[in-house]
Amino acid sequence: MPGLFRSLLTDVRGVSALMFGLAAPAIALAVGGGIDFSQAAARRQRIASAVEIGCRAASLEINFQSRQTGADPKKDYTSVANTKIRESVNGLSQPGVTGVNVTATLANNIITAVATAASANAFGGILGYNTVALRVERNCNYVVGTPGTPTPTGTVLFVESFETGHNVASNSWTVLNNWNG
């Protein structure tokens, strides 16, 4: 019997197949988890971008509405912020994202927008994790203007064309004179 035990210890035939067979499920779950995680991160980033765009649109709308003649300087613009941010996020069509909820609060001339959602997992369901919770929070400033004052026009600070041989000038279509070549 001791000789049989010793021969089993020294026999290495088939060890690679055995090790691969034992490691394959763990490797498959790790790769699947990586895929699920990267999809959730990409979905979260798209929601974050939509929230930022909506937050900026809300701040501009609050500034515009507050400058209108007869506007109430003490008006609560929370509903305006919620509407603009929700429009931005709801316009985003993303497969695999469910339960998107957006809320905005205003305090001290800062809009705080919070979006929550769930990202569906492709591989996580094997372990019982069907979704990953996503949460995005963004802050942006807004200015309440003085009623009856016009909204100031924007100023172009910098314009650049990254195409060779094309210049960009204010109020000029010269960039089209040499289009594509």
PDB file of N, CA, C and O in Angstrom, residues 92-118:
ATOM      1  N   LEU A  92     -32.625  59.877 -22.604  1.00  0.00           N
ATOM      2  CA  LEU A  92     -31.528  58.936 -22.784  1.00  0.00           C
ATOM      3  C   LEU A  92     -32.106  57.530 -22.891  1.00  0.00           C
ATOM      4  O   LEU A  92     -32.735  57.046 -21.966  1.00  0.00           O
ATOM      5  N   SER A  93     -31.932  56.888 -24.035  1.00  0.00           N
ATOM      6  CA  SER A  93     -32.423  55.519 -24.155  1.00  0.00           C
ATOM      7  C   SER A  93     -31.233  54.586 -23.944  1.00  0.00           C
ATOM      8  O   SER A  93     -30.263  54.627 -24.687  1.00  0.00           O
ATOM      9  N   GLN A  94     -31.325  53.807 -22.895  1.00  0.00           N
ATOM     10  CA  GLN A  94     -30.230  52.902 -22.555  1.00  0.00           C
ATOM     11  C   GLN A  94     -30.778  51.526 -22.268  1.00  0.00           C
ATOM     12  O   GLN A  94     -31.459  51.320 -21.272  1.00  0.00           O
ATOM     13  N   PRO A  95     -30.485  50.553 -23.107  1.00  0.00           N
ATOM     14  CA  PRO A  95     -30.916  49.197 -22.791  1.00  0.00           C
ATOM     15  C   PRO A  95     -30.175  48.685 -21.563  1.00  0.00           C
ATOM     16  O   PRO A  95     -29.002  48.993 -21.362  1.00  0.00           O
ATOM     17  N   GLY A  96     -30.873  47.954 -20.741  1.00  0.00           N
ATOM     18  CA  GLY A  96     -30.255  47.392 -19.546  1.00  0.00           C
ATOM     19  C   GLY A  96     -30.372  48.263 -18.324  1.00  0.00           C
ATOM     20  O   GLY A  96     -29.921  47.878 -17.250  1.00  0.00           O
ATOM     21  N   VAL A  97     -30.973  49.453 -18.456  1.00  0.00           N
ATOM     22  CA  VAL A  97     -31.141  50.346 -17.312  1.00  0.00           C
ATOM     23  C   VAL A  97     -32.625  50.443 -17.001  1.00  0.00           C
ATOM     24  O   VAL A  97     -33.441  50.693 -17.873  1.00  0.00           O
ATOM     25  N   THR A  98     -32.974  50.225 -15.735  1.00  0.00           N
ATOM     26  CA  THR A  98     -34.364  50.302 -15.306  1.00  0.00           C
ATOM     27  C   THR A  98     -34.465  51.133 -14.041  1.00  0.00           C
ATOM     28  O   THR A  98     -33.479  51.353 -13.336  1.00  0.00           O
ATOM     29  N   GLY A  99     -35.672  51.591 -13.748  1.00  0.00           N
ATOM     30  CA  GLY A  99     -35.957  52.290 -12.503  1.00  0.00           C
ATOM     31  C   GLY A  99     -35.226  53.606 -12.324  1.00  0.00           C
ATOM     32  O   GLY A  99     -34.808  53.931 -11.219  1.00  0.00           O
ATOM     33  N   VAL A 100     -35.083  54.370 -13.395  1.00  0.00           N
ATOM     34  CA  VAL A 100     -34.373  55.651 -13.294  1.00  0.00           C
ATOM     35  C   VAL A 100     -35.249  56.642 -12.533  1.00  0.00           C
ATOM     36  O   VAL A 100     -36.403  56.865 -12.874  1.00  0.00           O
ATOM     37  N   ASN A 101     -34.680  57.222 -11.487  1.00  0.00           N
ATOM     38  CA  ASN A 101     -35.382  58.202 -10.668  1.00  0.00           C
ATOM     39  C   ASN A 101     -34.461  59.395 -10.464  1.00  0.00           C
ATOM     40  O   ASN A 101     -33.305  59.226 -10.075  1.00  0.00           O
ATOM     41  N   VAL A 102     -34.974  60.586 -10.731  1.00  0.00           N
ATOM     42  CA  VAL A 102     -34.172  61.806 -10.620  1.00  0.00           C
ATOM     43  C   VAL A 102     -34.862  62.772  -9.674  1.00  0.00           C
ATOM     44  O   VAL A 102     -36.065  63.003  -9.790  1.00  0.00           O
ATOM     45  N   THR A 103     -34.098  63.323  -8.752  1.00  0.00           N
ATOM     46  CA  THR A 103     -34.612  64.373  -7.872  1.00  0.00           C
ATOM     47  C   THR A 103     -33.595  65.506  -7.825  1.00  0.00           C
ATOM     48  O   THR A 103     -32.389  65.274  -7.901  1.00  0.00           O
ATOM     49  N   ALA A 104     -34.108  66.710  -7.699  1.00  0.00           N
ATOM     50  CA  ALA A 104     -33.238  67.877  -7.602  1.00  0.00           C
ATOM     51  C   ALA A 104     -33.663  68.714  -6.415  1.00  0.00           C
ATOM     52  O   ALA A 104     -34.858  68.861  -6.144  1.00  0.00           O
ATOM     53  N   THR A 105     -32.695  69.230  -5.706  1.00  0.00           N
ATOM     54  CA  THR A 105     -32.954  70.148  -4.599  1.00  0.00           C
ATOM     55  C   THR A 105     -32.146  71.413  -4.832  1.00  0.00           C
ATOM     56  O   THR A 105     -31.056  71.364  -5.413  1.00  0.00           O
ATOM     57  N   LEU A 106     -32.681  72.531  -4.372  1.00  0.00           N
ATOM     58  CA  LEU A 106     -32.012  73.817  -4.527  1.00  0.00           C
ATOM     59  C   LEU A 106     -31.735  74.399  -3.151  1.00  0.00           C
ATOM     60  O   LEU A 106     -32.636  74.460  -2.310  1.00  0.00           O
ATOM     61  N   ALA A 107     -30.506  74.819  -2.936  1.00  0.00           N
ATOM     62  CA  ALA A 107     -30.123  75.471  -1.684  1.00  0.00           C
ATOM     63  C   ALA A 107     -28.874  76.302  -1.921  1.00  0.00           C
ATOM     64  O   ALA A 107     -27.925  75.829  -2.543  1.00  0.00           O
ATOM     65  N   ASN A 108     -28.890  77.529  -1.458  1.00  0.00           N
ATOM     66  CA  ASN A 108     -27.728  78.422  -1.556  1.00  0.00           C
ATOM     67  C   ASN A 108     -27.212  78.561  -2.984  1.00  0.00           C
ATOM     68  O   ASN A 108     -26.010  78.512  -3.220  1.00  0.00           O
ATOM     69  N   ASN A 109     -28.132  78.728  -3.931  1.00  0.00           N
ATOM     70  CA  ASN A 109     -27.807  78.891  -5.354  1.00  0.00           C
ATOM     71  C   ASN A 109     -27.038  77.709  -5.935  1.00  0.00           C
ATOM     72  O   ASN A 109     -26.232  77.860  -6.843  1.00  0.00           O
ATOM     73  N   ILE A 110     -27.290  76.522  -5.403  1.00  0.00           N
ATOM     74  CA  ILE A 110     -26.692  75.295  -5.929  1.00  0.00           C
ATOM     75  C   ILE A 110     -27.813  74.285  -6.169  1.00  0.00           C
ATOM     76  O   ILE A 110     -28.628  74.026  -5.284  1.00  0.00           O
ATOM     77  N   ILE A 111     -27.823  73.733  -7.374  1.00  0.00           N
ATOM     78  CA  ILE A 111     -28.749  72.644  -7.693  1.00  0.00           C
ATOM     79  C   ILE A 111     -28.013  71.340  -7.409  1.00  0.00           C
ATOM     80  O   ILE A 111     -26.923  71.119  -7.915  1.00  0.00           O
ATOM     81  N   THR A 112     -28.611  70.498  -6.578  1.00  0.00           N
ATOM     82  CA  THR A 112     -28.066  69.173  -6.325  1.00  0.00           C
ATOM     83  C   THR A 112     -28.998  68.161  -6.975  1.00  0.00           C
ATOM     84  O   THR A 112     -30.140  67.999  -6.557  1.00  0.00           O
ATOM     85  N   ALA A 113     -28.520  67.511  -8.013  1.00  0.00           N
ATOM     86  CA  ALA A 113     -29.313  66.530  -8.744  1.00  0.00           C
ATOM     87  C   ALA A 113     -28.812  65.132  -8.400  1.00  0.00           C
ATOM     88  O   ALA A 113     -27.616  64.864  -8.450  1.00  0.00           O
ATOM     89  N   VAL A 114     -29.738  64.255  -8.044  1.00  0.00           N
ATOM     90  CA  VAL A 114     -29.407  62.868  -7.706  1.00  0.00           C
ATOM     91  C   VAL A 114     -30.236  61.948  -8.594  1.00  0.00           C
ATOM     92  O   VAL A 114     -31.454  62.089  -8.666  1.00  0.00           O
ATOM     93  N   ALA A 115     -29.567  61.052  -9.273  1.00  0.00           N
ATOM     94  CA  ALA A 115     -30.246  60.069 -10.117  1.00  0.00           C
ATOM     95  C   ALA A 115     -29.882  58.678  -9.625  1.00  0.00           C
ATOM     96  O   ALA A 115     -28.726  58.403  -9.312  1.00  0.00           O
ATOM     97  N   THR A 116     -30.879  57.820  -9.528  1.00  0.00           N
ATOM     98  CA  THR A 116     -30.649  56.425  -9.171  1.00  0.00           C
ATOM     99  C   THR A 116     -31.269  55.548 -10.262  1.00  0.00           C
ATOM    100  O   THR A 116     -32.239  55.934 -10.904  1.00  0.00           O
ATOM    101  N   ALA A 117     -30.680  54.389 -10.456  1.00  0.00           N
ATOM    102  CA  ALA A 117     -31.170  53.448 -11.459  1.00  0.00           C
ATOM    103  C   ALA A 117     -30.621  52.070 -11.131  1.00  0.00           C
ATOM    104  O   ALA A 117     -29.851  51.901 -10.183  1.00  0.00           O
ATOM    105  N   ALA A 118     -31.011  51.093 -11.917  1.00  0.00           N
ATOM    106  CA  ALA A 118     -30.496  49.738 -11.783  1.00  0.00           C
ATOM    107  C   ALA A 118     -29.973  49.283 -13.138  1.00  0.00           C
ATOM    108  O   ALA A 118     -30.614  49.497 -14.164  1.00  0.00           O
TER     109      ALA A 118
END
